Amino acid sequence: MASSILSDCSSCATSRLLPLRRALHPPPPRFRPSPAPAPSLTRPLSASPTPLPLLPRARRMAALSAAAAAASSADPATALADASAKIIDGKLVAKQIRDEVGVEIARMKEATGVVPGLAVILVGSRKDSQTYVRNKKKACEAVGIKSYEVNLPEDCSEYEVIKNIATFNEDPSVHGILVQLPLPRHMNDENILNAVSIEKDVDGFHPLNIGRLAMQGRDPFFVPCTPKGCMELLHRYGVEIKGKRAVVIGRSNIVGMPAALLLQKANATVSIVHSQTKNPEEITRQADIIIAAVGVANLVRGSWIKPGAAIIDVGINPVDDPSSPRGYRLVGDVCYEEASKVAGAITPVPGGVGPMTIAMLLSNTLESAKRIHNFK
Amino acid sequence: MASSILSDCSSCATSRLLPLRRALHPPPPRFRPSPAPAPSLTRPLSASPTPLPLLPRARRMAALSAAAAAASSADPATALADASAKIIDGKLVAKQIRDEVGVEIARMKEATGVVPGLAVILVGSRKDSQTYVRNKKKACEAVGIKSYEVNLPEDCSEYEVIKNIATFNEDPSVHGILVQLPLPRHMNDENILNAVSIEKDVDGFHPLNIGRLAMQGRDPFFVPCTPKGCMELLHRYGVEIKGKRAVVIGRSNIVGMPAALLLQKANATVSIVHSQTKNPEEITRQADIIIAAVGVANLVRGSWIKPGAAIIDVGINPVDDPSSPRGYRLVGDVCYEEASKVAGAITPVPGGVGPMTIAMLLSNTLESAKRIHNFK
């Protein structure tokens, strides 16, 4: 894996880049989590996982750092001997979060008898969507969340989808509802997503949640999973955010925009770079923290990066690779080979943000069940 | 007035500035519109006002520019002979908007018999709030909007306020509802503002409106009045936004945050400077467009400004002035004397953003009535 990443920014990969102005339009499906489930670490954590709400953040971060250090020699990502940046290991953090969520669910079940429930609605038969839904189901089972699934045919009506959402809204054993995107073209995403009860919107995409995220003094019911995962990675690796310059590349409703709002809420000075930005390289080079979520393979080069910056690479882009059995491999929005020599810390692709999205979905579902049942 | 503004950034004014880190916390009341009603121009517009929806934006801007040029010699703000920046004349634009709204209301009334209605709820007896409410009422009368007013005692209950909001929510003759802020301390602003029907929230402060403002592909029912006024000034003075660097200073829910979202929606590359920003001067100097909404007199000095930048100064700050009959005068967040020598265009204080807020409230109320009655 390491060697293929190292060749990502070579001339052949670069020549496939679209012109920046056109290329920066973010195609949402690329931000979905990697279809492959995150492989477990080859060595157990040296610090045993501890429940999320029981440890204060400082202690959790210290435990994570120790675990990361101990596990680093066994982690394939750290085999990059010439990279100076610290690897922000999403697989490791995601595993820790899943473990913490599992412990909390067991504690809740024992105290109240309640088991958190997540309902997923899948419309149509897209292969990638089916894979995502299967992975979510597996991840739920592993931590003790009960899965509910509805599969509707591609040609069903919007009304039918909304009727199913309404049933889950009323069902007290369901604490989170997720409509798998993309929906068939004849449906209006907005109508459908707005039908999800704000208290069960574990994806955090409802405009009321986004509004509360944007406003000072308000808190959303749920933070969208991928940007929440980005922030969790920064927090758990001890990256200071307050007072730092942050650049978010991409402004999608799913990642870029909520990530910028979260960084802003954490008191960073945030700039958003997008398809209409004239000098993205110059602006990005001022950032102490970069979140790249634009869906363009290797867009962010070494020259875009301030030495020592922390980089969270949300992009998961397939590039041609005849040597791979699948004929392609996955790379990020950041040219890892160049960036890892300049940055202070960086997420690899795969194995960075990808595994965090499902972990945060589990965390949001637990949070919802705890709130609904007033369990602390 | 001009000479007093010219002395704002002298040593005595500067010495009163708080240290930046402390000072940048925005005190919301300072963002309220100037208590004095905007004086009418001493000369009539050379281009006759035309209804907002009837003219395409380009023609409206051209008409405005011509009117501004014709009126400039009579406008006190343009008496600043040594200033190189173009004056963005909020009084002039606000008058034009009020005239346009008036024409549209007359057209609507004639066609449908419907008169737009605005309800204002005032709790307590703060002098400044009473003045604001009186000014809003006068402005409504002038354009043909029917005013509804409820005055509640300082010690009334939250329930009583919400009950009154509910009555206006149901009343078909009311198209906009506004709760005058600040509310007494024993009340929860959030509960009260959330009670306003999203379809009548002409202040645009409901989190659902803010969420829709933040999201791509969604539009809010209403845009908050002051930031909407800032954008209108930029548009009507032909300031290009797309692809430009914009810095918003201040991140209040009322002005800074929604202004940043609006600039972002108009395809600017936006950075938000706030109390935790370490190098506000350096970041602000990169901006082609500056919106200052932080409530600190003369914070933004000439050295903060890129030559030719467009500056919208939302601050209305009282500073001591023994020579004034009131003992104080109003200055902006931007040191006008210095800024007007560097900027390409700038709003004066008073007479810039102040008069725009009420004009946009009238515009939002008309918009609401048109939407509810499906009148194009």
mmCIF file of C-alpha atoms in Angstrom, chain A residues 26 189-190 193-194 205-208 210-212 214-219 240 242-245 251-253 257 261 264-279 282-283 286, chain B residues 26 189-190 193-194 205-208 210-212 214-219 240 242-245 251-253 257 261 264-279 282-283 286:
data_model
loop_
_atom_site.group_PDB
_atom_site.id
_atom_site.type_symbol
_atom_site.label_atom_id
_atom_site.label_comp_id
_atom_site.label_asym_id
_atom_site.label_seq_id
_atom_site.Cartn_x
_atom_site.Cartn_y
_atom_site.Cartn_z
ATOM 1 C CA PRO A 26 -17.024 18.335 -5.416
ATOM 2 C CA ASP A 189 -33.500 14.755 -1.589
ATOM 3 C CA GLU A 190 -34.584 17.803 0.391
ATOM 4 C CA LEU A 193 -34.177 14.285 4.328
ATOM 5 C CA ASN A 194 -36.448 16.901 5.920
ATOM 6 C CA PHE A 205 -27.915 16.830 7.463
ATOM 7 C CA HIS A 206 -31.189 18.497 8.486
ATOM 8 C CA PRO A 207 -30.939 22.292 7.933
ATOM 9 C CA LEU A 208 -32.041 22.857 11.524
ATOM 10 C CA ILE A 210 -26.739 22.839 10.307
ATOM 11 C CA GLY A 211 -28.223 26.140 11.532
ATOM 12 C CA ARG A 212 -27.564 25.226 15.154
ATOM 13 C CA ALA A 214 -23.470 27.640 12.580
ATOM 14 C CA MET A 215 -24.838 29.665 15.485
ATOM 15 C CA GLN A 216 -22.942 30.706 18.572
ATOM 16 C CA GLY A 217 -24.621 29.578 21.773
ATOM 17 C CA ARG A 218 -26.553 26.783 20.035
ATOM 18 C CA ASP A 219 -25.643 23.156 19.648
ATOM 19 C CA GLU A 240 -4.435 22.659 18.924
ATOM 20 C CA LYS A 242 -8.050 27.562 19.035
ATOM 21 C CA GLY A 243 -6.406 30.601 17.459
ATOM 22 C CA LYS A 244 -4.962 28.584 14.567
ATOM 23 C CA ARG A 245 -5.443 29.320 10.875
ATOM 24 C CA ARG A 251 -17.701 23.437 0.609
ATOM 25 C CA SER A 252 -20.093 20.520 0.235
ATOM 26 C CA ASN A 253 -23.083 20.271 2.557
ATOM 27 C CA MET A 257 -19.216 23.404 5.006
ATOM 28 C CA LEU A 261 -18.406 25.534 10.970
ATOM 29 C CA GLN A 264 -14.941 28.015 13.608
ATOM 30 C CA LYS A 265 -16.846 26.847 16.695
ATOM 31 C CA ALA A 266 -13.530 25.535 18.061
ATOM 32 C CA ASN A 267 -12.122 29.067 17.632
ATOM 33 C CA ALA A 268 -9.912 28.558 14.598
ATOM 34 C CA THR A 269 -9.680 31.361 12.031
ATOM 35 C CA VAL A 270 -11.246 29.622 9.062
ATOM 36 C CA SER A 271 -11.011 30.237 5.313
ATOM 37 C CA ILE A 272 -12.919 28.163 2.774
ATOM 38 C CA VAL A 273 -11.246 27.453 -0.546
ATOM 39 C CA HIS A 274 -13.512 26.358 -3.400
ATOM 40 C CA SER A 275 -13.934 26.179 -7.145
ATOM 41 C CA GLN A 276 -14.080 29.970 -7.506
ATOM 42 C CA THR A 277 -10.993 30.678 -5.382
ATOM 43 C CA LYS A 278 -8.315 32.335 -7.469
ATOM 44 C CA ASN A 279 -5.207 31.503 -5.437
ATOM 45 C CA GLU A 282 -1.347 30.759 -1.493
ATOM 46 C CA ILE A 283 -4.298 30.646 0.924
ATOM 47 C CA GLN A 286 -1.140 29.993 5.420
ATOM 48 C CA PRO B 26 -18.971 41.605 19.930
ATOM 49 C CA ASP B 189 -34.099 34.133 23.715
ATOM 50 C CA GLU B 190 -33.847 30.781 21.957
ATOM 51 C CA LEU B 193 -37.283 33.211 18.738
ATOM 52 C CA ASN B 194 -37.959 29.563 17.879
ATOM 53 C CA PHE B 205 -32.743 34.466 12.990
ATOM 54 C CA HIS B 206 -34.441 31.050 13.165
ATOM 55 C CA PRO B 207 -31.789 28.276 13.024
ATOM 56 C CA LEU B 208 -33.705 26.655 10.170
ATOM 57 C CA ILE B 210 -29.545 29.997 9.082
ATOM 58 C CA GLY B 211 -29.116 26.319 8.136
ATOM 59 C CA ARG B 212 -30.692 26.892 4.738
ATOM 60 C CA ALA B 214 -25.377 27.800 5.011
ATOM 61 C CA MET B 215 -26.308 24.958 2.666
ATOM 62 C CA GLN B 216 -25.645 24.820 -1.042
ATOM 63 C CA GLY B 217 -28.800 24.244 -3.084
ATOM 64 C CA ARG B 218 -31.066 25.556 -0.324
ATOM 65 C CA ASP B 219 -32.444 29.023 0.187
ATOM 66 C CA GLU B 240 -17.770 42.130 -7.819
ATOM 67 C CA LYS B 242 -17.414 36.087 -7.137
ATOM 68 C CA GLY B 243 -13.830 34.889 -6.836
ATOM 69 C CA LYS B 244 -12.828 37.763 -4.529
ATOM 70 C CA ARG B 245 -11.198 37.426 -1.117
ATOM 71 C CA ARG B 251 -18.940 36.291 14.011
ATOM 72 C CA SER B 252 -22.181 37.243 15.748
ATOM 73 C CA ASN B 253 -25.347 35.320 14.916
ATOM 74 C CA MET B 257 -21.823 34.773 10.685
ATOM 75 C CA LEU B 261 -22.453 32.715 4.669
ATOM 76 C CA GLN B 264 -19.674 32.427 0.519
ATOM 77 C CA LYS B 265 -22.945 31.784 -1.304
ATOM 78 C CA ALA B 266 -21.998 34.583 -3.715
ATOM 79 C CA ASN B 267 -18.751 32.692 -4.415
ATOM 80 C CA ALA B 268 -16.276 34.843 -2.514
ATOM 81 C CA THR B 269 -13.390 33.134 -0.714
ATOM 82 C CA VAL B 270 -14.284 34.005 2.856
ATOM 83 C CA SER B 271 -12.216 34.197 6.045
ATOM 84 C CA ILE B 272 -13.720 35.079 9.408
ATOM 85 C CA VAL B 273 -11.616 37.116 11.819
ATOM 86 C CA HIS B 274 -12.662 37.048 15.469
ATOM 87 C CA SER B 275 -11.514 37.483 19.047
ATOM 88 C CA GLN B 276 -9.216 34.447 18.889
ATOM 89 C CA THR B 277 -7.554 35.412 15.607
ATOM 90 C CA LYS B 278 -3.863 35.999 16.142
ATOM 91 C CA ASN B 279 -3.032 38.208 13.152
ATOM 92 C CA GLU B 282 -2.429 40.526 8.132
ATOM 93 C CA ILE B 283 -5.520 38.504 7.173
ATOM 94 C CA GLN B 286 -5.589 40.239 1.923
#
